[in-house]
Tab-separated table of C-alpha atoms and ligand atoms in Angstrom:
chain	number	residue	atom	x	y	z
A	1	MET	CA	19.642	-12.295	-11.002
A	2	SER	CA	16.205	-13.868	-9.501
A	3	LEU	CA	15.241	-14.451	-5.826
A	4	ARG	CA	12.808	-17.392	-5.007
A	5	ASP	CA	11.706	-18.687	-1.816
A	6	GLN	CA	11.201	-22.355	-0.502
A	7	TRP	CA	8.109	-22.369	-2.432
A	8	GLY	CA	9.128	-21.660	-5.777
A	9	ARG	CA	7.800	-18.014	-5.642
A	10	GLU	CA	9.945	-15.315	-7.280
A	11	ILE	CA	9.917	-11.994	-5.119
A	12	ASP	CA	10.972	-9.125	-7.209
A	13	TYR	CA	8.800	-6.452	-4.937
A	14	MET	CA	9.706	-4.828	-1.756
A	15	ARG	CA	7.043	-2.467	0.208
A	16	VAL	CA	9.077	0.133	1.893
A	17	SER	CA	8.063	2.032	4.878
A	18	VAL	CA	9.879	5.089	5.167
A	19	THR	CA	8.418	6.233	8.304
A	20	ASP	CA	5.557	5.460	10.868
A	21	ARG	CA	4.693	8.888	11.479
A	22	CYS	CA	1.280	9.943	9.660
A	23	ASN	CA	-0.656	13.067	9.214
A	24	LEU	CA	-3.959	11.409	9.349
A	25	ARG	CA	-5.638	9.282	12.287
A	26	CYS	CA	-7.491	6.485	10.140
A	27	ARG	CA	-9.537	4.289	12.847
A	28	TYR	CA	-8.494	1.452	11.500
A	29	CYS	CA	-5.137	1.957	10.917
A	30	MET	CA	-3.489	4.556	13.395
A	31	PRO	CA	-6.445	5.977	15.571
A	32	HIS	CA	-5.092	9.046	17.983
A	33	GLY	CA	-3.128	8.432	21.113
A	34	ILE	CA	-0.516	6.208	19.161
A	35	GLU	CA	3.181	6.747	20.065
A	36	CYS	CA	5.679	6.862	17.459
A	37	VAL	CA	9.225	5.371	17.542
A	38	SER	CA	11.972	7.980	17.755
A	39	MET	CA	13.730	9.178	14.994
A	40	GLU	CA	16.870	7.529	15.716
A	41	GLU	CA	15.236	4.283	15.003
A	42	ILE	CA	14.051	4.750	11.752
A	43	LEU	CA	16.456	4.027	8.705
A	44	THR	CA	18.449	7.051	7.154
A	45	LEU	CA	17.779	7.569	3.883
A	46	GLU	CA	21.315	6.391	3.165
A	47	GLU	CA	20.610	3.157	4.649
A	48	TYR	CA	17.429	2.647	2.586
A	49	VAL	CA	19.713	3.283	-0.274
A	50	ARG	CA	21.829	0.516	0.668
A	51	VAL	CA	19.223	-1.849	1.639
A	52	GLY	CA	17.763	-1.115	-1.789
A	53	ALA	CA	21.115	-1.745	-3.316
A	54	CYS	CA	21.531	-5.177	-1.956
A	55	ALA	CA	17.883	-6.016	-2.712
A	56	ALA	CA	18.017	-5.182	-6.382
A	57	ALA	CA	21.061	-7.168	-6.768
A	58	LEU	CA	19.328	-9.964	-5.118
A	59	GLY	CA	16.769	-9.597	-7.681
A	60	ILE	CA	14.058	-7.014	-6.488
A	61	ARG	CA	12.879	-4.658	-9.293
A	62	LYS	CA	9.910	-2.779	-7.974
A	63	ILE	CA	9.853	-0.655	-4.862
A	64	LYS	CA	6.649	0.806	-3.201
A	65	ILE	CA	7.334	3.635	-0.998
A	66	THR	CA	4.529	3.574	1.244
A	67	GLY	CA	4.456	4.219	5.562
A	68	GLY	CA	2.913	5.864	7.929
A	69	GLU	CA	2.599	8.564	5.387
A	70	PRO	CA	5.194	8.786	3.419
A	71	LEU	CA	5.166	11.935	2.207
A	72	VAL	CA	5.470	13.223	5.878
A	73	ARG	CA	9.596	11.763	5.437
A	74	ARG	CA	11.566	14.792	4.904
A	75	GLY	CA	13.649	13.561	2.074
A	76	CYS	CA	10.755	11.237	0.661
A	77	CYS	CA	11.453	12.441	-3.119
A	78	GLU	CA	15.252	12.473	-2.681
A	79	LEU	CA	14.754	9.032	-1.736
A	80	ILE	CA	12.639	8.023	-4.639
A	81	ARG	CA	15.320	9.762	-6.989
A	82	MET	CA	18.159	7.757	-5.684
A	83	LEU	CA	16.525	4.323	-6.059
A	84	LYS	CA	15.464	5.243	-9.168
A	85	ASN	CA	18.885	5.604	-10.012
A	86	THR	CA	19.938	2.311	-8.357
A	87	GLU	CA	20.900	-0.536	-10.872
A	88	GLY	CA	18.332	-3.543	-10.961
A	89	ILE	CA	15.589	-1.074	-9.802
A	90	GLU	CA	12.785	-0.711	-12.471
A	91	LYS	CA	9.931	0.977	-11.094
A	92	VAL	CA	9.244	2.886	-7.747
A	93	THR	CA	5.635	3.836	-7.064
A	94	ILE	CA	4.331	5.487	-4.303
A	95	THR	CA	0.940	5.163	-1.813
A	96	THR	CA	0.041	8.312	-0.099
A	97	ASN	CA	-3.444	9.389	1.681
A	98	GLY	CA	-3.041	12.708	-0.691
A	99	VAL	CA	-2.920	15.232	1.810
A	100	LEU	CA	0.599	16.602	0.867
A	101	LEU	CA	0.329	14.828	-2.642
A	102	GLY	CA	-0.078	18.723	-4.478
A	103	GLN	CA	2.234	20.085	-2.251
A	104	TYR	CA	4.961	17.722	-4.104
A	105	LEU	CA	3.795	16.214	-6.849
A	106	GLU	CA	6.326	18.184	-9.187
A	107	GLU	CA	9.188	16.473	-6.833
A	108	LEU	CA	7.539	12.929	-7.036
A	109	LEU	CA	7.220	13.743	-11.021
A	110	ASP	CA	10.681	15.103	-11.336
A	111	ALA	CA	12.191	12.296	-9.429
A	112	GLY	CA	10.756	9.575	-11.437
A	113	ILE	CA	7.749	8.365	-9.809
A	114	ASP	CA	6.173	5.449	-12.178
A	115	GLY	CA	2.997	5.222	-10.115
A	116	ILE	CA	0.887	6.761	-7.796
A	117	ASN	CA	-1.812	5.562	-5.414
A	118	ILE	CA	-3.978	7.476	-3.324
A	119	SER	CA	-5.865	6.021	-0.272
A	120	LEU	CA	-9.446	7.402	-0.277
A	121	ASP	CA	-12.356	5.230	1.553
A	122	THR	CA	-15.567	7.580	0.897
A	123	LEU	CA	-16.521	10.873	-0.747
A	124	ASP	CA	-18.624	11.819	2.048
A	125	LEU	CA	-17.199	14.605	3.849
A	126	ASP	CA	-18.438	14.378	6.928
A	127	LEU	CA	-17.602	10.415	7.267
A	128	TYR	CA	-13.927	11.000	5.427
A	129	GLU	CA	-13.257	13.305	8.273
A	130	ALA	CA	-14.117	11.298	11.697
A	131	LEU	CA	-12.793	7.974	9.857
A	132	THR	CA	-9.116	9.824	9.186
A	133	GLY	CA	-9.648	11.782	12.453
A	134	GLY	CA	-9.514	15.268	10.931
A	135	GLY	CA	-8.575	14.626	7.163
A	136	ASP	CA	-10.089	17.199	4.771
A	137	LEU	CA	-11.479	15.723	1.950
A	138	ASN	CA	-11.315	18.445	-0.458
A	139	GLN	CA	-7.753	19.107	-0.497
A	140	VAL	CA	-7.418	15.169	-1.288
A	141	LEU	CA	-10.084	15.725	-4.189
A	142	GLU	CA	-8.063	18.626	-5.468
A	143	ALA	CA	-5.061	16.231	-5.271
A	144	VAL	CA	-6.943	13.693	-7.378
A	145	ARG	CA	-7.758	15.972	-9.799
A	146	ARG	CA	-4.096	17.725	-10.221
A	147	THR	CA	-2.351	14.149	-10.102
A	148	VAL	CA	-4.419	12.659	-12.913
A	149	THR	CA	-3.684	15.576	-15.325
A	150	ALA	CA	0.012	15.466	-14.904
A	151	CYS	CA	0.127	11.703	-14.788
A	152	GLU	CA	-2.021	11.230	-18.063
A	153	GLY	CA	0.061	12.795	-20.540
A	154	ARG	CA	3.354	10.877	-18.652
A	155	ASN	CA	1.668	7.427	-18.861
A	156	ILE	CA	2.219	7.236	-14.929
A	157	PRO	CA	-0.859	5.286	-13.785
A	158	VAL	CA	-2.702	6.842	-10.806
A	159	LYS	CA	-4.857	4.055	-8.564
A	160	ILE	CA	-7.429	5.000	-5.900
A	161	ASN	CA	-7.247	2.478	-2.940
A	162	ALA	CA	-10.232	2.054	-0.853
A	163	VAL	CA	-10.513	-0.218	2.282
A	164	SER	CA	-13.916	-2.295	1.664
A	165	LEU	CA	-15.593	-0.978	4.530
A	166	ASP	CA	-19.609	-1.067	5.069
A	167	LEU	CA	-19.495	2.715	5.406
A	168	LYS	CA	-23.012	2.904	6.774
A	169	GLU	CA	-22.030	0.563	10.045
A	170	VAL	CA	-18.984	2.385	10.151
A	171	ALA	CA	-20.569	5.817	10.308
A	172	GLY	CA	-22.876	3.992	12.799
A	173	GLN	CA	-19.904	2.989	14.470
A	174	LEU	CA	-18.330	6.801	14.961
A	175	GLY	CA	-21.368	8.463	15.567
A	176	CYS	CA	-21.450	9.885	12.371
A	177	ARG	CA	-24.912	10.888	9.937
A	178	TYR	CA	-24.070	8.747	6.656
A	179	GLU	CA	-27.123	8.540	4.098
A	180	GLY	CA	-24.531	7.937	0.831
A	181	PRO	CA	-24.664	5.056	-1.214
A	182	GLY	CA	-21.739	3.204	0.356
A	183	TRP	CA	-18.835	2.046	-1.671
A	184	THR	CA	-20.434	2.684	-5.316
A	185	GLU	CA	-19.949	6.272	-4.690
A	186	LEU	CA	-15.951	5.671	-5.091
A	187	LEU	CA	-16.642	3.984	-8.486
A	188	GLU	CA	-17.713	7.372	-10.169
A	189	LEU	CA	-13.756	8.556	-9.766
A	190	ALA	CA	-13.435	5.853	-12.531
A	191	ARG	CA	-15.724	7.226	-14.870
A	192	ARG	CA	-14.490	10.645	-14.403
A	193	TYR	CA	-10.868	10.382	-14.397
A	194	PRO	CA	-8.294	8.085	-15.950
A	195	LEU	CA	-7.681	6.295	-12.525
A	196	ASP	CA	-8.370	2.990	-11.310
A	197	VAL	CA	-10.691	2.327	-8.541
A	198	ARG	CA	-9.824	-0.420	-6.138
A	199	PHE	CA	-11.374	-1.940	-3.275
A	200	ILE	CA	-9.168	-3.827	-0.535
A	201	GLU	CA	-10.480	-6.045	2.047
A	202	MET	CA	-9.926	-4.600	5.249
A	203	MET	CA	-7.208	-7.475	6.631
A	204	PRO	CA	-7.210	-8.121	10.488
A	205	ILE	CA	-4.053	-6.305	11.512
A	206	GLY	CA	-3.701	-3.925	14.007
A	207	CYS	CA	-6.925	-1.632	14.699
A	208	GLY	CA	-8.457	-3.295	11.048
A	209	LYS	CA	-9.448	-6.355	13.657
A	210	GLN	CA	-12.046	-4.222	14.863
A	211	TYR	CA	-13.826	-3.053	11.297
A	212	ARG	CA	-15.730	-6.078	9.153
A	213	SER	CA	-14.912	-5.786	5.664
A	214	VAL	CA	-17.505	-6.334	3.163
A	215	ASP	CA	-17.185	-9.434	1.299
A	216	HIS	CA	-15.883	-8.913	-2.107
A	217	GLN	CA	-17.958	-11.287	-3.530
A	218	GLU	CA	-21.143	-9.412	-2.537
A	219	ILE	CA	-19.190	-6.274	-4.241
A	220	GLU	CA	-18.528	-8.509	-7.738
A	221	ARG	CA	-22.622	-9.537	-7.805
A	222	GLU	CA	-23.215	-5.730	-7.232
A	223	LEU	CA	-21.333	-4.432	-10.070
A	224	ALA	CA	-22.157	-7.241	-12.469
A	225	GLY	CA	-26.160	-6.254	-11.683
A	226	ARG	CA	-25.432	-2.711	-11.988
A	227	TYR	CA	-23.262	-2.589	-15.227
A	228	PRO	CA	-24.284	-5.637	-17.376
A	229	GLY	CA	-21.717	-4.475	-20.003
A	230	MET	CA	-18.888	-5.103	-17.418
A	231	GLU	CA	-15.818	-7.477	-18.168
A	232	ARG	CA	-12.653	-8.746	-17.011
A	233	ASP	CA	-9.678	-6.600	-17.871
A	234	GLU	CA	-6.930	-9.160	-18.159
A	235	ARG	CA	-4.214	-5.899	-19.044
A	236	VAL	CA	-1.443	-5.866	-16.185
A	237	HIS	CA	-2.541	-2.867	-14.573
A	238	GLY	CA	0.598	-3.166	-11.483
A	239	TYR	CA	2.593	-5.934	-9.402
A	240	GLY	CA	-0.171	-6.939	-7.402
A	241	PRO	CA	-3.105	-9.412	-7.103
A	242	ALA	CA	-5.781	-7.085	-7.602
A	243	VAL	CA	-8.747	-8.277	-10.324
A	244	TYR	CA	-9.984	-5.928	-12.803
A	245	TYR	CA	-12.869	-5.164	-14.424
A	246	ARG	CA	-13.600	-2.328	-17.047
A	247	ILE	CA	-17.194	-0.808	-17.073
A	248	PRO	CA	-18.367	0.665	-20.288
A	249	GLY	CA	-18.308	4.448	-20.539
A	250	PHE	CA	-15.717	4.485	-17.559
A	251	ARG	CA	-11.860	5.777	-18.113
A	252	GLY	CA	-10.270	3.380	-15.528
A	253	SER	CA	-10.783	0.521	-14.233
A	254	VAL	CA	-12.435	-1.136	-11.142
A	255	GLY	CA	-10.343	-3.544	-9.420
A	256	LEU	CA	-10.338	-6.207	-5.976
A	257	ILE	CA	-7.796	-7.136	-3.935
A	258	SER	CA	-9.308	-9.908	-2.306
A	259	ALA	CA	-6.669	-11.081	0.376
A	260	LEU	CA	-8.825	-13.103	2.534
A	261	HIS	CA	-12.033	-14.334	0.245
A	262	GLY	CA	-9.794	-14.550	-2.855
A	263	LYS	CA	-6.284	-15.743	-1.513
A	264	PHE	CA	-3.572	-15.317	-3.404
A	265	CYS	CA	-0.681	-16.843	-1.730
A	266	CYS	CA	0.228	-18.899	-4.232
A	267	SER	CA	1.250	-15.818	-6.476
A	268	CYS	CA	2.803	-13.535	-3.558
A	269	ASN	CA	5.791	-11.718	-5.158
A	270	ARG	CA	6.434	-9.283	-2.374
A	271	VAL	CA	8.480	-8.846	0.983
A	272	ARG	CA	8.481	-5.369	3.273
A	273	LEU	CA	10.906	-3.391	4.832
A	274	THR	CA	9.311	-1.714	7.991
A	275	SER	CA	10.891	1.843	8.759
A	276	LYS	CA	13.286	0.367	11.733
A	277	GLY	CA	14.693	-1.633	9.102
A	278	TYR	CA	12.979	-4.933	9.778
A	279	PHE	CA	12.470	-7.225	6.603
A	280	LYS	CA	9.665	-9.038	6.671
A	281	THR	CA	8.270	-11.817	4.558
A	282	CYS	CA	4.532	-11.930	5.367
A	283	LEU	CA	2.118	-9.912	6.563
A	284	CYS	CA	0.659	-11.721	8.892
A	285	TYR	CA	3.527	-13.110	10.398
A	286	GLU	CA	6.421	-11.234	12.738
A	287	ASP	CA	8.822	-13.598	10.688
A	288	GLY	CA	11.923	-11.452	9.736
A	289	VAL	CA	15.393	-9.857	10.038
A	290	ASP	CA	16.714	-6.954	11.535
A	291	LEU	CA	18.382	-5.053	8.924
A	292	ARG	CA	19.206	-2.107	10.897
A	293	GLU	CA	21.411	-4.260	13.359
A	294	ILE	CA	23.858	-4.907	10.370
A	295	LEU	CA	23.212	-1.337	8.656
A	296	ARG	CA	24.407	-0.100	12.118
A	297	GLY	CA	26.908	-2.949	13.521
A	298	GLY	CA	30.265	-1.594	11.689
A	299	GLY	CA	32.423	-3.789	9.515
A	300	SER	CA	33.720	-2.631	5.832
A	301	GLU	CA	31.217	-1.844	3.355
A	302	ILE	CA	32.261	-4.980	1.545
A	303	GLN	CA	31.208	-7.353	4.566
A	304	MET	CA	28.061	-5.451	5.322
A	305	GLN	CA	27.034	-5.842	1.792
A	306	LYS	CA	27.547	-9.481	2.087
A	307	LYS	CA	25.735	-9.759	5.432
A	308	LEU	CA	22.522	-7.925	4.255
A	309	SER	CA	22.694	-9.983	0.667
A	310	ASP	CA	22.945	-13.372	2.733
A	311	THR	CA	20.408	-12.205	5.765
A	312	MET	CA	17.867	-11.085	3.480
A	313	ARG	CA	17.983	-14.484	0.551
A	314	ALA	CA	18.161	-16.527	3.824
A	315	ALA	CA	14.478	-14.656	4.865
A	316	VAL	CA	13.172	-15.020	1.162
A	317	ARG	CA	13.725	-18.717	1.539
A	318	GLY	CA	12.202	-19.346	4.813
A	319	LYS	CA	8.660	-16.826	3.753
A	320	PRO	CA	6.139	-18.427	4.707
A	321	LYS	CA	3.764	-20.524	1.992
A	322	ALA	CA	0.393	-18.615	2.995
A	323	HIS	CA	-1.013	-16.263	5.429
A	324	CYS	CA	-3.513	-17.454	7.682
A	325	PHE	CA	-5.738	-14.318	8.308
A	326	GLU	CA	-9.021	-16.906	8.230
A	327	HIS	CA	-7.441	-18.464	11.620
A	328	PRO	CA	-6.341	-14.777	13.796
A	329	GLU	CA	-5.911	-17.129	16.638
A	330	GLN	CA	-2.574	-18.588	14.200
A	331	MET	CA	-1.305	-14.800	13.153
A	332	THR	CA	1.950	-14.195	15.434
A	333	GLU	CA	1.965	-10.388	13.780
A	334	THR	CA	0.855	-7.852	16.112
A	335	GLY	CA	1.883	-4.622	15.042
A	336	LEU	CA	0.108	-1.658	13.795
A	337	MET	CA	-0.223	-1.219	9.995
A	338	ALA	CA	0.849	2.202	9.771
A	339	ARG	CA	4.149	0.625	11.920
A	340	ILE	CA	4.602	-2.186	9.314
A	341	GLY	CA	3.796	-0.356	5.948
A	342	GLY	CA	0.735	-1.295	4.886
B	401	SAM	N1	-0.367	6.637	4.407
B	401	SAM	C1	-0.479	5.998	3.224
B	401	SAM	C2	-1.713	5.856	2.650
B	401	SAM	O1	-2.983	6.077	3.635
B	401	SAM	O2	-1.900	5.098	1.463
B	401	SAM	C3	0.412	4.617	3.056
B	401	SAM	C4	0.588	3.781	4.086
B	401	SAM	S1	-1.348	2.692	4.356
B	401	SAM	C5	-0.793	1.852	6.102
B	401	SAM	C6	-0.949	1.661	3.367
B	401	SAM	C7	-2.491	1.450	2.626
B	401	SAM	O3	-2.923	0.173	3.927
B	401	SAM	C8	-4.102	2.313	2.665
B	401	SAM	O4	-4.621	2.087	1.376
B	401	SAM	C9	-4.626	1.766	3.944
B	401	SAM	O5	-6.280	2.169	3.936
B	401	SAM	C10	-4.467	0.320	4.138
B	401	SAM	N2	-4.659	-0.420	5.226
B	401	SAM	C11	-4.334	0.345	6.567
B	401	SAM	N3	-4.680	-0.754	7.386
B	401	SAM	C12	-5.230	-2.166	6.703
B	401	SAM	C13	-6.214	-3.393	6.865
B	401	SAM	N4	-6.261	-3.585	8.179
B	401	SAM	N5	-6.256	-3.949	5.964
B	401	SAM	C14	-6.284	-3.409	4.799
B	401	SAM	N6	-5.696	-2.704	4.482
B	401	SAM	C15	-5.198	-1.528	5.078
B	402	SF4	FE1	-2.171	7.229	7.988
B	402	SF4	FE2	-2.328	5.611	5.643
B	402	SF4	FE3	-2.805	4.641	7.853
B	402	SF4	FE4	-4.427	6.714	7.308
B	402	SF4	S1	-4.156	4.471	6.297
B	402	SF4	S2	-3.625	6.602	9.262
B	402	SF4	S3	-3.759	7.823	6.083
B	402	SF4	S4	-0.743	5.595	7.377
């Protein structure tokens, strides 16, 4: 079974937010002072599995567990195990800020995780602390080291995701001293470890609107000048729209995810499930359907499964053709990234 939208795109990838809570307070995502929704409003593990099973029966093959910070959700690894055991689901991966990764690494591996993305925007201790609202960079770097060591032998891809911020500019905005080299410092992680480092253009969602993204064409030019032997890496690295490059002497690749300047909507393969059970078809618009209402609406298991399937299929058919981040006045999504599930 394959799931297609009205534009003929095959949709086989669902990003599932398991919580709106987070143990960091990244300025562009979930700064201090944001209230969390009550636990009753958030889907239970069983509800996620129900939706996952329906989605798999429709054609979803890959699931990314996200949040908020997914590892603060009790039972996150158990949910991963259950989704991995769901017929039709081929891959379950996670994106985490890395704070609890050291603690949960073994459980994640034991649950069968297929890929681990770690979000890390700077290697400067003070700027990291200021940008994340108190995060401890060394704790995350230790988790990176342990994760690559454990994953290398198991062939599980590890990626570092950095939002393409102008770090000097951000340091100025945050009143933080920063004389570092900027985004290039993060690249060194791909030289040192067998992991990919990816830069993601800042999207004008929630608090992200207040920060400027470095233009990826600028990054590409600088990369080409700095590493003359750099070449396009055509190998498949995941299920997303990143463009990858190989640099001689580097163990991992460098990826650019250019949602704004390299609009890739024509090959979009994804939908999202928020922690409140809202099934979203595009990050840019509030379009979607409330699956929680169906999950908690009563009726027999068969009736509920049918309703979930029909509702998801109809929502996917209506998936918008493209985002409109270049015209923020046309965006209808007003929520925070941490609440939508980045
Ligand atoms: N807490 C987890 C983490 O940090 O990986 C998962 C949730 S977080 C919302 C997922 C990713 O979204 C992070 O890499 C974060 O940097 C990114 N993100 C948040 N706001 C963004 C924005 N406005 N534009 C682009 N990426 C954003
Ligand atoms: Fe939390 Fe991830 Fe958002 Fe940072 S980017 S506040 S770690 S959800």
